[in-house]
Backbone as CSV, one residue per row, in Angstrom:
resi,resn,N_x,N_y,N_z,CA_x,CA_y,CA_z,C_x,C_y,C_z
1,UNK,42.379,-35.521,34.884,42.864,-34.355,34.160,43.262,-34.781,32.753
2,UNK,43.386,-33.892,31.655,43.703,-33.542,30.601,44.573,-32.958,29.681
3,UNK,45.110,-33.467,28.810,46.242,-32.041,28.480,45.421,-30.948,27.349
4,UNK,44.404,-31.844,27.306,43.089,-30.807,26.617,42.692,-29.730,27.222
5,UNK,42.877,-29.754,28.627,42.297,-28.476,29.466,43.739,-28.277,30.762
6,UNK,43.690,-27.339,30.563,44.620,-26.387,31.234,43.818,-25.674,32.611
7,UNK,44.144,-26.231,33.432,43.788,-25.627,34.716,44.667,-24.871,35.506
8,UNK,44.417,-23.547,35.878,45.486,-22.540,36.699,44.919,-22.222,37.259
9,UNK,45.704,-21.390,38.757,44.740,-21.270,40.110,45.890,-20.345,40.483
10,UNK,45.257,-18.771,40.554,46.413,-17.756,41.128,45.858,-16.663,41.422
11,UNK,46.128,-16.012,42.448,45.600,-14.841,42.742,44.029,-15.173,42.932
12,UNK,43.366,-15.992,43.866,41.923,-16.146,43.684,41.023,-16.585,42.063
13,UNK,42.031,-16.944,41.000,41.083,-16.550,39.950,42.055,-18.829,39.334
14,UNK,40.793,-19.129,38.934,40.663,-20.388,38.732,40.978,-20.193,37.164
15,UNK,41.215,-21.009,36.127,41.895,-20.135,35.050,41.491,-21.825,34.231
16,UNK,40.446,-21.869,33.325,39.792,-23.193,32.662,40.157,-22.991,31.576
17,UNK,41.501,-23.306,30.543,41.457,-23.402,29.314,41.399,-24.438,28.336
18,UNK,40.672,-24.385,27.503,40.592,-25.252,26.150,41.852,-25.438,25.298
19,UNK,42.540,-26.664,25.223,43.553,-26.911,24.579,43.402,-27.844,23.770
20,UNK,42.916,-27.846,22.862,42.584,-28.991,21.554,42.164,-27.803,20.653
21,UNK,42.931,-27.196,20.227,42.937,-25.594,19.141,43.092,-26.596,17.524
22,UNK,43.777,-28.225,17.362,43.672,-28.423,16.139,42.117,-29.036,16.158
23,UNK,41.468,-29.146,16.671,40.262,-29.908,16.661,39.150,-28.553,17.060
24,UNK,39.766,-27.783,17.157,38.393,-26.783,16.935,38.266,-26.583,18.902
25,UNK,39.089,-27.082,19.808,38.909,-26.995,20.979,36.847,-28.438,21.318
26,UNK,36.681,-29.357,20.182,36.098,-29.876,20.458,36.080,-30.325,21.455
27,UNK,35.041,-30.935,22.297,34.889,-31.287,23.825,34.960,-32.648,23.982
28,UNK,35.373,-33.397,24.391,35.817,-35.125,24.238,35.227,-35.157,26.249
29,UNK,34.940,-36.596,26.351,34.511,-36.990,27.633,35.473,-36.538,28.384
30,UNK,36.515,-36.534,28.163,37.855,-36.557,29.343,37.587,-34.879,29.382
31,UNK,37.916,-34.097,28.433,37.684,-32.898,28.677,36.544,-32.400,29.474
32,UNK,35.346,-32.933,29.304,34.294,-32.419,30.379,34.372,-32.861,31.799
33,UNK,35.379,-34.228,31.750,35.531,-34.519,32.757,36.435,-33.686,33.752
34,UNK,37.730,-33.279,33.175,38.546,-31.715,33.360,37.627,-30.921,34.331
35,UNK,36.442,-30.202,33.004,36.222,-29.311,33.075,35.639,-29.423,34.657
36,UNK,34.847,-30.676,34.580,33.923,-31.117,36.111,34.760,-31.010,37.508
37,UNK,36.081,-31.736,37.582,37.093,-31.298,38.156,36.724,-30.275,38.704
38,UNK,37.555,-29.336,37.551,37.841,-28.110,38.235,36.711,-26.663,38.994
39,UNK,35.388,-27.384,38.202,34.465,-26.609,38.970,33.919,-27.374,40.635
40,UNK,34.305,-28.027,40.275,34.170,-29.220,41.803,35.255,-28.441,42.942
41,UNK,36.453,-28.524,42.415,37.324,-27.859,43.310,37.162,-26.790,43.540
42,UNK,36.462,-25.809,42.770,36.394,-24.312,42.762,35.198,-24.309,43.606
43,UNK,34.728,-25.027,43.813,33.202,-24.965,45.117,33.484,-24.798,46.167
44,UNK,34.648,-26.199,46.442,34.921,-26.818,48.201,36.362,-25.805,48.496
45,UNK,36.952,-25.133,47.467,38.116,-24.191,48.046,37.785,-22.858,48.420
46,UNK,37.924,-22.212,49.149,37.410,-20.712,49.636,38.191,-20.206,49.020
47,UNK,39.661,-20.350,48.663,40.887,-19.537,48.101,40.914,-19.135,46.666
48,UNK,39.476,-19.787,46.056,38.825,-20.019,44.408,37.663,-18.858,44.449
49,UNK,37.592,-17.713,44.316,36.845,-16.708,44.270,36.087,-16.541,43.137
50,UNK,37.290,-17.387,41.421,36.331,-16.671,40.472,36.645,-17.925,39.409
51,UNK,36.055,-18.788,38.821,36.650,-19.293,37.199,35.963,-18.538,36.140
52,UNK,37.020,-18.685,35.495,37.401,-18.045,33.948,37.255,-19.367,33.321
53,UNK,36.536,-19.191,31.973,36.951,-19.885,31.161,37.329,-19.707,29.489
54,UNK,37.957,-20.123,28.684,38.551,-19.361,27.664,38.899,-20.713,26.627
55,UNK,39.448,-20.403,25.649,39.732,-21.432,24.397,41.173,-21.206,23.802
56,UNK,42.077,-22.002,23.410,42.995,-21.596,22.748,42.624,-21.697,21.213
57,UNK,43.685,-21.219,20.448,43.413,-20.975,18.783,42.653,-19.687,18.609
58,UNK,42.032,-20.373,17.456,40.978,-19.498,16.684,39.527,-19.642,16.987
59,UNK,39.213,-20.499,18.259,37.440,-21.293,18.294,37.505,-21.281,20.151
60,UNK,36.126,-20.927,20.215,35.803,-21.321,22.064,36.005,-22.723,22.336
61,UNK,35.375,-22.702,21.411,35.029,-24.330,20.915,33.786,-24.729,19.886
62,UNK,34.550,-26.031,19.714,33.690,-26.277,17.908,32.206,-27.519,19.051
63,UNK,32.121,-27.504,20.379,30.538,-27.892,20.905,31.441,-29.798,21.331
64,UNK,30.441,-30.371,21.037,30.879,-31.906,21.624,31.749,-32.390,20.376
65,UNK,32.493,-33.158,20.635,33.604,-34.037,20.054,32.444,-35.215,19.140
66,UNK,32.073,-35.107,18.155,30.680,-35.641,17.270,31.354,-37.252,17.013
67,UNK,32.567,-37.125,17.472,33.141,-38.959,17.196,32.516,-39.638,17.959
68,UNK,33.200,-39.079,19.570,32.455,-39.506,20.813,30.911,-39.688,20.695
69,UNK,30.385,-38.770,20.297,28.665,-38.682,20.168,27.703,-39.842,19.585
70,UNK,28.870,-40.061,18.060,28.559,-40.884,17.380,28.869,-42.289,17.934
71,UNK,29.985,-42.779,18.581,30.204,-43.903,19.637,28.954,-43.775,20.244
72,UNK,28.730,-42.901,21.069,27.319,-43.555,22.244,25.968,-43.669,21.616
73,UNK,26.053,-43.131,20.594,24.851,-43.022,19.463,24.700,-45.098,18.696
74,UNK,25.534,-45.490,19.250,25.599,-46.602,18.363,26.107,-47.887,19.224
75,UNK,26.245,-46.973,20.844,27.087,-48.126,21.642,26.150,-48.199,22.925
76,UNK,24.974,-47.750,23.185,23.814,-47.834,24.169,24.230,-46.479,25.273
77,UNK,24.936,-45.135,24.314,24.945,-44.066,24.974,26.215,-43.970,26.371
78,UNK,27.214,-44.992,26.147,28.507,-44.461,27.272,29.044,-43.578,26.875
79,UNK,29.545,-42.572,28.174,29.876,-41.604,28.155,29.108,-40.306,28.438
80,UNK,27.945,-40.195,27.753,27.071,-39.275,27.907,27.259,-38.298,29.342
81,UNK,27.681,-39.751,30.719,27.048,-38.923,31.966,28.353,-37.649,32.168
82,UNK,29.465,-37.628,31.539,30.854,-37.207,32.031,30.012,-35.479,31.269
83,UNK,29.719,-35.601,30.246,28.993,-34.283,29.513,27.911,-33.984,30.663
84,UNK,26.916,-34.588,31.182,26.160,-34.328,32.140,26.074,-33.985,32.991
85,UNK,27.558,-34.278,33.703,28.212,-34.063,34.725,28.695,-31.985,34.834
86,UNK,28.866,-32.289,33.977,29.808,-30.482,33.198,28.110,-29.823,32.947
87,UNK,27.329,-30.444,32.926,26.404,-29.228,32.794,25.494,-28.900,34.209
88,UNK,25.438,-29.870,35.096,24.893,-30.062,36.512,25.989,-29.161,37.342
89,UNK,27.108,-29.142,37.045,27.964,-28.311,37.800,27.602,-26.980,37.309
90,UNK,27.782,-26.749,36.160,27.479,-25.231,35.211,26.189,-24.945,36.639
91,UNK,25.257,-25.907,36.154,23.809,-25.444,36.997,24.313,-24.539,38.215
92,UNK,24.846,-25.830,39.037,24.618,-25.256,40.525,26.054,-24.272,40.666
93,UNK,26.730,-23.989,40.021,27.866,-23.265,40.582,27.618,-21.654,41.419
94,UNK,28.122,-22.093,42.222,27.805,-20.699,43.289,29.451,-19.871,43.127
95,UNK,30.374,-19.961,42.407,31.841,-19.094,42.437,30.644,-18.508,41.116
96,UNK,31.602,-17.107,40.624,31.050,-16.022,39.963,31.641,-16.901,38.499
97,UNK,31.193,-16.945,37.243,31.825,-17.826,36.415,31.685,-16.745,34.893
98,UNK,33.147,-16.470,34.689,33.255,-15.426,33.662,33.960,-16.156,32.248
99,UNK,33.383,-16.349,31.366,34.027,-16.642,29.787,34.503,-15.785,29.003
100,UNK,35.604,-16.052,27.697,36.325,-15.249,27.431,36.249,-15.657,25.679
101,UNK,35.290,-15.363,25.323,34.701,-16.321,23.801,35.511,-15.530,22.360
102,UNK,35.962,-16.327,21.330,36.718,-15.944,20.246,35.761,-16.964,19.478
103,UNK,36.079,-17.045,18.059,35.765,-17.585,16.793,34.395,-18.246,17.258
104,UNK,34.165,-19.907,16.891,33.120,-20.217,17.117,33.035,-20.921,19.033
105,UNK,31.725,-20.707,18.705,31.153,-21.092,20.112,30.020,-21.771,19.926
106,UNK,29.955,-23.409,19.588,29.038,-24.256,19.097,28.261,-25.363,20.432
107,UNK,27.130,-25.366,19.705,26.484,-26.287,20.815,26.629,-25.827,22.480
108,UNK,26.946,-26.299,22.822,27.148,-26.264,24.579,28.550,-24.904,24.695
109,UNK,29.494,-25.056,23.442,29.825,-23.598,23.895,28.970,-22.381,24.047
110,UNK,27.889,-22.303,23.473,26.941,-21.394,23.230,26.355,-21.506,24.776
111,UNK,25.579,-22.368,24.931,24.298,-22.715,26.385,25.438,-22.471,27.570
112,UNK,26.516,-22.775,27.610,27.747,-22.528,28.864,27.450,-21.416,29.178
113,UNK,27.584,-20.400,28.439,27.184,-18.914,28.735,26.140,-18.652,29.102
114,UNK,25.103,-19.073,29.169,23.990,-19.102,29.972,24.432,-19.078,31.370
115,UNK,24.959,-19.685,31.287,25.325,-19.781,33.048,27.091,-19.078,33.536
116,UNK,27.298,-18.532,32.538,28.378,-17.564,33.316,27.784,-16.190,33.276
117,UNK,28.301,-15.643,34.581,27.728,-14.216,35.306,28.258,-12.876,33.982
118,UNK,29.560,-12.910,33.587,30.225,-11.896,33.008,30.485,-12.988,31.719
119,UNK,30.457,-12.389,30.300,30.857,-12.730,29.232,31.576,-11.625,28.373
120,UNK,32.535,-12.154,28.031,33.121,-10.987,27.139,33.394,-11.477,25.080
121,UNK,32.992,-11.229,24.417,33.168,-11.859,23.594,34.539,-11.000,22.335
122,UNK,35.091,-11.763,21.670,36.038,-11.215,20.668,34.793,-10.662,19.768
123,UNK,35.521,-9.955,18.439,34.878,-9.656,17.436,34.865,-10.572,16.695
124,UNK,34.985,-11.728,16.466,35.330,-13.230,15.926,33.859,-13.560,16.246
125,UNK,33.856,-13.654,17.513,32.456,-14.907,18.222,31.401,-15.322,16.918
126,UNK,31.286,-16.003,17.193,29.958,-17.058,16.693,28.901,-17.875,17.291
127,UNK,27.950,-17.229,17.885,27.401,-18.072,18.647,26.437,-18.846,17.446
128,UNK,26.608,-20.526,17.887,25.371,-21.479,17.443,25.141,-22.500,18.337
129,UNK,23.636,-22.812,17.899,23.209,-24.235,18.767,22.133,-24.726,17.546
130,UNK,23.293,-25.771,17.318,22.828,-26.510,15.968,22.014,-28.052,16.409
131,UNK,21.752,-28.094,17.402,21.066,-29.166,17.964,20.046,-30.110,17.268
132,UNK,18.823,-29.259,16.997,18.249,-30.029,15.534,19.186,-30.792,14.904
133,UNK,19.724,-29.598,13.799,20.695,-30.413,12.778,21.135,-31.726,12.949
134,UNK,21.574,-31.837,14.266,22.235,-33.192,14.967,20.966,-33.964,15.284
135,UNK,19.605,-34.072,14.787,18.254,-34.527,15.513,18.390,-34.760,16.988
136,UNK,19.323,-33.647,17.871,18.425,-33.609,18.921,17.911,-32.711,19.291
137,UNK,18.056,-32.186,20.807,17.788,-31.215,21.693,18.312,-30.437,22.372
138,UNK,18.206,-29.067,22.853,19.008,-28.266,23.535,19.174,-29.048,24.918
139,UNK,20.597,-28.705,25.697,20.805,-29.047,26.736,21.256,-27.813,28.016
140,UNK,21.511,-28.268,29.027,22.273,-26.890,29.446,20.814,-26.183,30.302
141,UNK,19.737,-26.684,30.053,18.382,-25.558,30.715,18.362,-24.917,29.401
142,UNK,19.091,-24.893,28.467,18.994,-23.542,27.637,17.898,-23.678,26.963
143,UNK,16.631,-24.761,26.748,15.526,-24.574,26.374,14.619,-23.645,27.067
144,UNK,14.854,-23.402,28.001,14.554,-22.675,29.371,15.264,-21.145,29.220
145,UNK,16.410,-20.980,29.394,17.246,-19.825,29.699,17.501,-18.749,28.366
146,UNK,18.050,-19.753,27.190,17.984,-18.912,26.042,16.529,-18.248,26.080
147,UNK,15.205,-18.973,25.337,14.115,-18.214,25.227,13.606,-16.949,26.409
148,UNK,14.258,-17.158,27.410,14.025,-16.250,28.682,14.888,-14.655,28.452
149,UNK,15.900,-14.915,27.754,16.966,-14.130,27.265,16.762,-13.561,26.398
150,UNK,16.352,-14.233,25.577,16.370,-13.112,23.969,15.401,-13.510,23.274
151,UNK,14.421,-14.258,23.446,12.796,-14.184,23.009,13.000,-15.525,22.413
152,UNK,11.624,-15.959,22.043,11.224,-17.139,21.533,11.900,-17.235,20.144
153,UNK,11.293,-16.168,19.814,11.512,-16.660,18.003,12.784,-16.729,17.619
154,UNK,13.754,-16.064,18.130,15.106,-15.613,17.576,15.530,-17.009,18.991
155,UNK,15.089,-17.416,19.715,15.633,-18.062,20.138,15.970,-19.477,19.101
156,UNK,14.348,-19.726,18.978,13.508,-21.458,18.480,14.592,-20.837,16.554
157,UNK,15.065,-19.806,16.750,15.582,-19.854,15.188,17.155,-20.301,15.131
158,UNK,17.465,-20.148,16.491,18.782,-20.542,16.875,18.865,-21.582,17.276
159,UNK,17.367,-22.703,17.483,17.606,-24.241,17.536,17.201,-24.664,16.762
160,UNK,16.183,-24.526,16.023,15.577,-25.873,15.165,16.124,-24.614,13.644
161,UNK,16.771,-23.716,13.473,17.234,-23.475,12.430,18.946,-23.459,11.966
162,UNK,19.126,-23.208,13.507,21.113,-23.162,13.434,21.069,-22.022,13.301
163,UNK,20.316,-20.862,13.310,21.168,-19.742,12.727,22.025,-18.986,13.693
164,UNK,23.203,-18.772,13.192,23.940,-17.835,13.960,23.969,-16.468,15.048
165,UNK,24.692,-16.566,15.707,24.147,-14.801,16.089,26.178,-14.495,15.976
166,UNK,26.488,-13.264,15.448,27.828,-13.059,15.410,27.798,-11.754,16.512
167,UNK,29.362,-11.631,16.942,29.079,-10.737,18.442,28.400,-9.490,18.343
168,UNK,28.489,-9.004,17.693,27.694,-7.768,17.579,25.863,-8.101,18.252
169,UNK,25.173,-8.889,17.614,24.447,-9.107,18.223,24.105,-9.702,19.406
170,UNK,24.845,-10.965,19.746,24.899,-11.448,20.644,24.818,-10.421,21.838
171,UNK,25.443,-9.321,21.467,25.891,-8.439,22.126,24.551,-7.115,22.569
172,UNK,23.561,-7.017,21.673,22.725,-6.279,21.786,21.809,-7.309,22.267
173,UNK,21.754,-8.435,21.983,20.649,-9.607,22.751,20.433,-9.641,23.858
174,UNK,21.961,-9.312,24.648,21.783,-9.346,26.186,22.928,-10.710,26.527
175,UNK,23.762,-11.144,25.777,24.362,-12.284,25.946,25.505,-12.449,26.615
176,UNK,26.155,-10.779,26.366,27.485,-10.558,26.497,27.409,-9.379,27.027
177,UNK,28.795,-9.138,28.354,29.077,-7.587,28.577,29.623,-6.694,27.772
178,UNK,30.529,-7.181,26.797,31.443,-6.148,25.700,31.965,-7.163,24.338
179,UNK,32.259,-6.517,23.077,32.861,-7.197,22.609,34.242,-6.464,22.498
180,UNK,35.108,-7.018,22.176,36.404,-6.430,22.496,37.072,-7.330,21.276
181,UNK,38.357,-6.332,20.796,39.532,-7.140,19.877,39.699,-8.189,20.665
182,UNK,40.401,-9.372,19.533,40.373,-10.500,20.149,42.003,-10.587,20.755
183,UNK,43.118,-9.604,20.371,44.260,-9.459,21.321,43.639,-9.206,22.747
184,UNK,42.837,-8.312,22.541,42.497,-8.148,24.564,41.230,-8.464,25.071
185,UNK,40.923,-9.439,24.278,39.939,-10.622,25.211,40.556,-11.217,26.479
186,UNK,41.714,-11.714,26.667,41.610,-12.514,27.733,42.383,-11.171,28.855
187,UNK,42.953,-10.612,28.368,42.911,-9.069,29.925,42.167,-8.960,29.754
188,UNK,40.946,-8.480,29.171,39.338,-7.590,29.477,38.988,-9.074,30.703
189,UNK,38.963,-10.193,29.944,38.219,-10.945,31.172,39.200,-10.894,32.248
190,UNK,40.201,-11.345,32.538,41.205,-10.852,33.769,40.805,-10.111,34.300
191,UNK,40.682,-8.855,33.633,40.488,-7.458,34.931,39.102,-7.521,35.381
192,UNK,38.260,-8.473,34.560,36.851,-8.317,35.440,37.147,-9.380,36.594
193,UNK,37.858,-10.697,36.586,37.705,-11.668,37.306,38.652,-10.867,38.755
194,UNK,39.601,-10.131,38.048,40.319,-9.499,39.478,39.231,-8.661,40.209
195,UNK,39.108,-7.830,39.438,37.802,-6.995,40.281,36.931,-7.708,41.363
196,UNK,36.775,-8.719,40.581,35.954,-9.798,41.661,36.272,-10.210,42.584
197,UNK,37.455,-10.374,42.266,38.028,-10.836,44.062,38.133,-10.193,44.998
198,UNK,38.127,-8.741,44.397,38.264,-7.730,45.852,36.478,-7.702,46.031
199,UNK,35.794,-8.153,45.493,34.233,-7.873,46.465,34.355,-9.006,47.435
200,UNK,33.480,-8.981,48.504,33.087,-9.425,49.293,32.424,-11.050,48.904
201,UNK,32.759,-12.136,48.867,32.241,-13.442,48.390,31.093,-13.665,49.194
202,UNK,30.668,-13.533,50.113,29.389,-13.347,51.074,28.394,-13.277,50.020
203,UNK,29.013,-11.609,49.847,27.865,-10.901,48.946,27.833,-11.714,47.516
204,UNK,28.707,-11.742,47.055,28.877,-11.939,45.565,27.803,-13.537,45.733
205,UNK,28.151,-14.473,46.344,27.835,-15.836,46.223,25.925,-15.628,46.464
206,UNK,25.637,-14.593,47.826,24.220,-14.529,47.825,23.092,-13.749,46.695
207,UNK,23.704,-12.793,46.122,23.972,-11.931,44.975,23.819,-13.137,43.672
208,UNK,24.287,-13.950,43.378,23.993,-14.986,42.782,22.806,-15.808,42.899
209,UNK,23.113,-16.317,43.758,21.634,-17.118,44.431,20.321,-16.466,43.882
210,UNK,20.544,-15.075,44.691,18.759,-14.839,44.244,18.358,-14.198,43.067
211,UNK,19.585,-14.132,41.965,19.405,-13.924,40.688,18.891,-15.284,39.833
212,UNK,19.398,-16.482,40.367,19.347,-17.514,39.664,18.145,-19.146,40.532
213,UNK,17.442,-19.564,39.510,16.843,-20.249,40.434,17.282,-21.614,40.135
214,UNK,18.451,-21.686,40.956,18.625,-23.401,40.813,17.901,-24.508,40.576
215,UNK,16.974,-24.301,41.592,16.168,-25.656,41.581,15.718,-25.697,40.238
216,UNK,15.088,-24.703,39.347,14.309,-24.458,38.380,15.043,-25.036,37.481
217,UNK,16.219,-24.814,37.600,17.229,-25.142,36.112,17.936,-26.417,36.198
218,UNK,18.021,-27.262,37.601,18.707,-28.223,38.008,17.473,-29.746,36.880
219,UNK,16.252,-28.775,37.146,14.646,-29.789,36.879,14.803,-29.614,35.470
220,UNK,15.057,-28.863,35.100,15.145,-28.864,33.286,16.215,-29.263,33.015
221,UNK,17.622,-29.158,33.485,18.265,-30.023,32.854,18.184,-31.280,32.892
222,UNK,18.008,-31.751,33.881,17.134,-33.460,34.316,16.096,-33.363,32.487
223,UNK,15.229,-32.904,32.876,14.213,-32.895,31.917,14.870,-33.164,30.565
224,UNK,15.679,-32.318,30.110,16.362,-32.329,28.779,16.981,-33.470,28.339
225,UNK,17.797,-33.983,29.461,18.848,-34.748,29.417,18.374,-35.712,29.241
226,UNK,17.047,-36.482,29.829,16.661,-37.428,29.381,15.764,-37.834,27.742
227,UNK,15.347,-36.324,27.139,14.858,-36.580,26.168,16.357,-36.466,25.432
228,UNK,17.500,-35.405,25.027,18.862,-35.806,25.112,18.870,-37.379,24.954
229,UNK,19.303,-37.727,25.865,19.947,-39.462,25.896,18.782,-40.267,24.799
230,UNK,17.833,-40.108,25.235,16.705,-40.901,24.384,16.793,-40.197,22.661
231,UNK,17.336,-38.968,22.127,17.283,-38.622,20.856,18.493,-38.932,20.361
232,UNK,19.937,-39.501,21.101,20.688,-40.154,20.708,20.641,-41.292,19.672
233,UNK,19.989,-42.410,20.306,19.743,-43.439,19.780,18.799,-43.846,19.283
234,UNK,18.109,-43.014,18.374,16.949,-42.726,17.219,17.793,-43.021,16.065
235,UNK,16.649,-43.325,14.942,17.080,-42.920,13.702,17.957,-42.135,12.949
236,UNK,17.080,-40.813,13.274,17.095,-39.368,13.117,18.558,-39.168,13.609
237,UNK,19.033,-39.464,14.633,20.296,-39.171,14.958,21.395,-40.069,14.521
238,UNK,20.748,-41.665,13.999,22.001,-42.124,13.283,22.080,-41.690,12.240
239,UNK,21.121,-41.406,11.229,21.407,-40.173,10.227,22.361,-39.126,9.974
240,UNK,21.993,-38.176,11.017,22.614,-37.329,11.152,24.300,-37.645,11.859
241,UNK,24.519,-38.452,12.280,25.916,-38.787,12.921,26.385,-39.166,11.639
242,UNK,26.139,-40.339,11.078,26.895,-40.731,9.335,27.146,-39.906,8.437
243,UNK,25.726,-39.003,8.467,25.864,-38.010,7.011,27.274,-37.187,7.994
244,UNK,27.575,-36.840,9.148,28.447,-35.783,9.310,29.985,-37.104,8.924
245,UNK,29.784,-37.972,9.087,30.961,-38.536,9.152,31.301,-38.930,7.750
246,UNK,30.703,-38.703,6.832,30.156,-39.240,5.363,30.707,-37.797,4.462
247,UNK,30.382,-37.232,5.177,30.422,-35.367,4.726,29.977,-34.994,3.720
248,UNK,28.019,-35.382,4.144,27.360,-34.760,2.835,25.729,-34.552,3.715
249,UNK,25.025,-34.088,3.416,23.842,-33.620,3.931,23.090,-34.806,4.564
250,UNK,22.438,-34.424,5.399,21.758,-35.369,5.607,20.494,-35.800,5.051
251,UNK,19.525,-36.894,5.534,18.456,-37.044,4.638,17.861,-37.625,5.672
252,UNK,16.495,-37.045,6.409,15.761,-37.440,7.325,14.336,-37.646,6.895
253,UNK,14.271,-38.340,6.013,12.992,-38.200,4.760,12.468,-39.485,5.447
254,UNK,13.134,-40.488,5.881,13.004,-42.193,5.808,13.122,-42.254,7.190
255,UNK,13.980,-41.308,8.247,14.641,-41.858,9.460,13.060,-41.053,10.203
256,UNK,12.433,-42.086,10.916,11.320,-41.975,12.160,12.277,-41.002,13.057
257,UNK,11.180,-40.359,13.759,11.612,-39.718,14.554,12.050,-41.015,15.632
């Protein structure tokens, strides 16, 4: 556990918050490790009907902790599996998994939502997946799931360009159930996660299942993850790790793929 992530468990509803609000709620190993935790426990407990997950501050989160990144980028990739770990659970989770998104929602905050059932976003949200930028690759299946969602082009423009989607669209994309003020973001998600508990988990958990094809997405994240780990420790990505730590553009003119 973490004092980065805040775990609560009441009334059936599992309660995942982001607590690193001066860092943008960035994601550090220990935090995914949290996060892995608590979806682990929320599997093997019957008394765990629903996780929520949410951000403190002003940000869902500002995506991976780029220090950490830059360590495994330069140290033969430790750490990596604890992030890997948090997205293999995302995969297979069979509890109903509802997010509660404000300001930005970067990298893997973005692809997370792929795999929660109910999303509610503030009028803040920001969705990006700046992955390029960083010379790598989407993770999460979301090479898979985004383009399935909201089309190729506007997808492939949201990876290999960064561009934004702000909630409004996100919202007509198909990404999100509502956007809502960001005072009653986290009741709007509450009252959906309560709702949930009074259905039937039978239903709800099989109801899941045959909406989602595990196996399909378990094989692409495998897939990703290894071109992932391997675009770490490229050129292209020590580039891009310095210029961010340097804080000036990058220059991939010289760096081989």
């Amino acid at each position: 556990m973490t004092e980065y992530v805040k775990t609560e468990v009441a009334a059936g509803i599992m309660t995942l918050t982001l607590a690193r609000p001066d860092k943008k709620n960035a994601l550090s190993s220990a935090m995914y490790s949290a996060l892995s935790d608590g979806l682990e426990r929320a599997e093997k407990d019957p008394a765990i009907r629903v996780v929520v997950f949410q951000g403190d501050g002003d940000s869902f989160t500002a995506g991976n902790d780029l220090a950490d990144f830059a360590a495994q980028a330069s140290a033969g990739n430790r750490g990596e599996h604890q992030a890997g770990r948090f997205i293999r659970n995302l995969g297979k989770a069979t509890r109903p998994l509802i997010a509660a998104v404000q300001g930005n929602a970067v990298g893997v905050g973005t692809t997370m939502l792929l795999h929660c059932d109910l999303v509610f976003l503030a009028e803040t949200a920001r969705l990006t997946t700046p992955f390029v930028n960083l010379a790598l690759v989407p993770e999460a299946a979301s090479s898979w799931l985004l383009p399935a969602r909201i089309g190729h082009v506007r997808a492939y423009a949201m990876f290999a360009l960064g561009e934004p989607l702000d909630a409004a669209s996100a919202l007509a994309c198909g990404l999100a159930n509502a956007v809502v003020p960001v005072a009653e973001l986290r009741a709007r998600a509450r009252a959906a996660a309560e709702a949930l508990t009074k259905r039937p988990p039978g239903a709800l958990s099989h109801t899941k299942a045959l909406m989602r094809d595990f196996e399909a997405i378990a094989a692409q994240i495998d897939r990703e993850s290894v071109i992932f780990a391997e675009r770490l420790m490229t050129a292209e990505a020590r580039e891009a790790f310095t210029a961010f730590a340097e804080r000036r553009p990058p220059d991939f003119s010289s760096a081989a793929g």
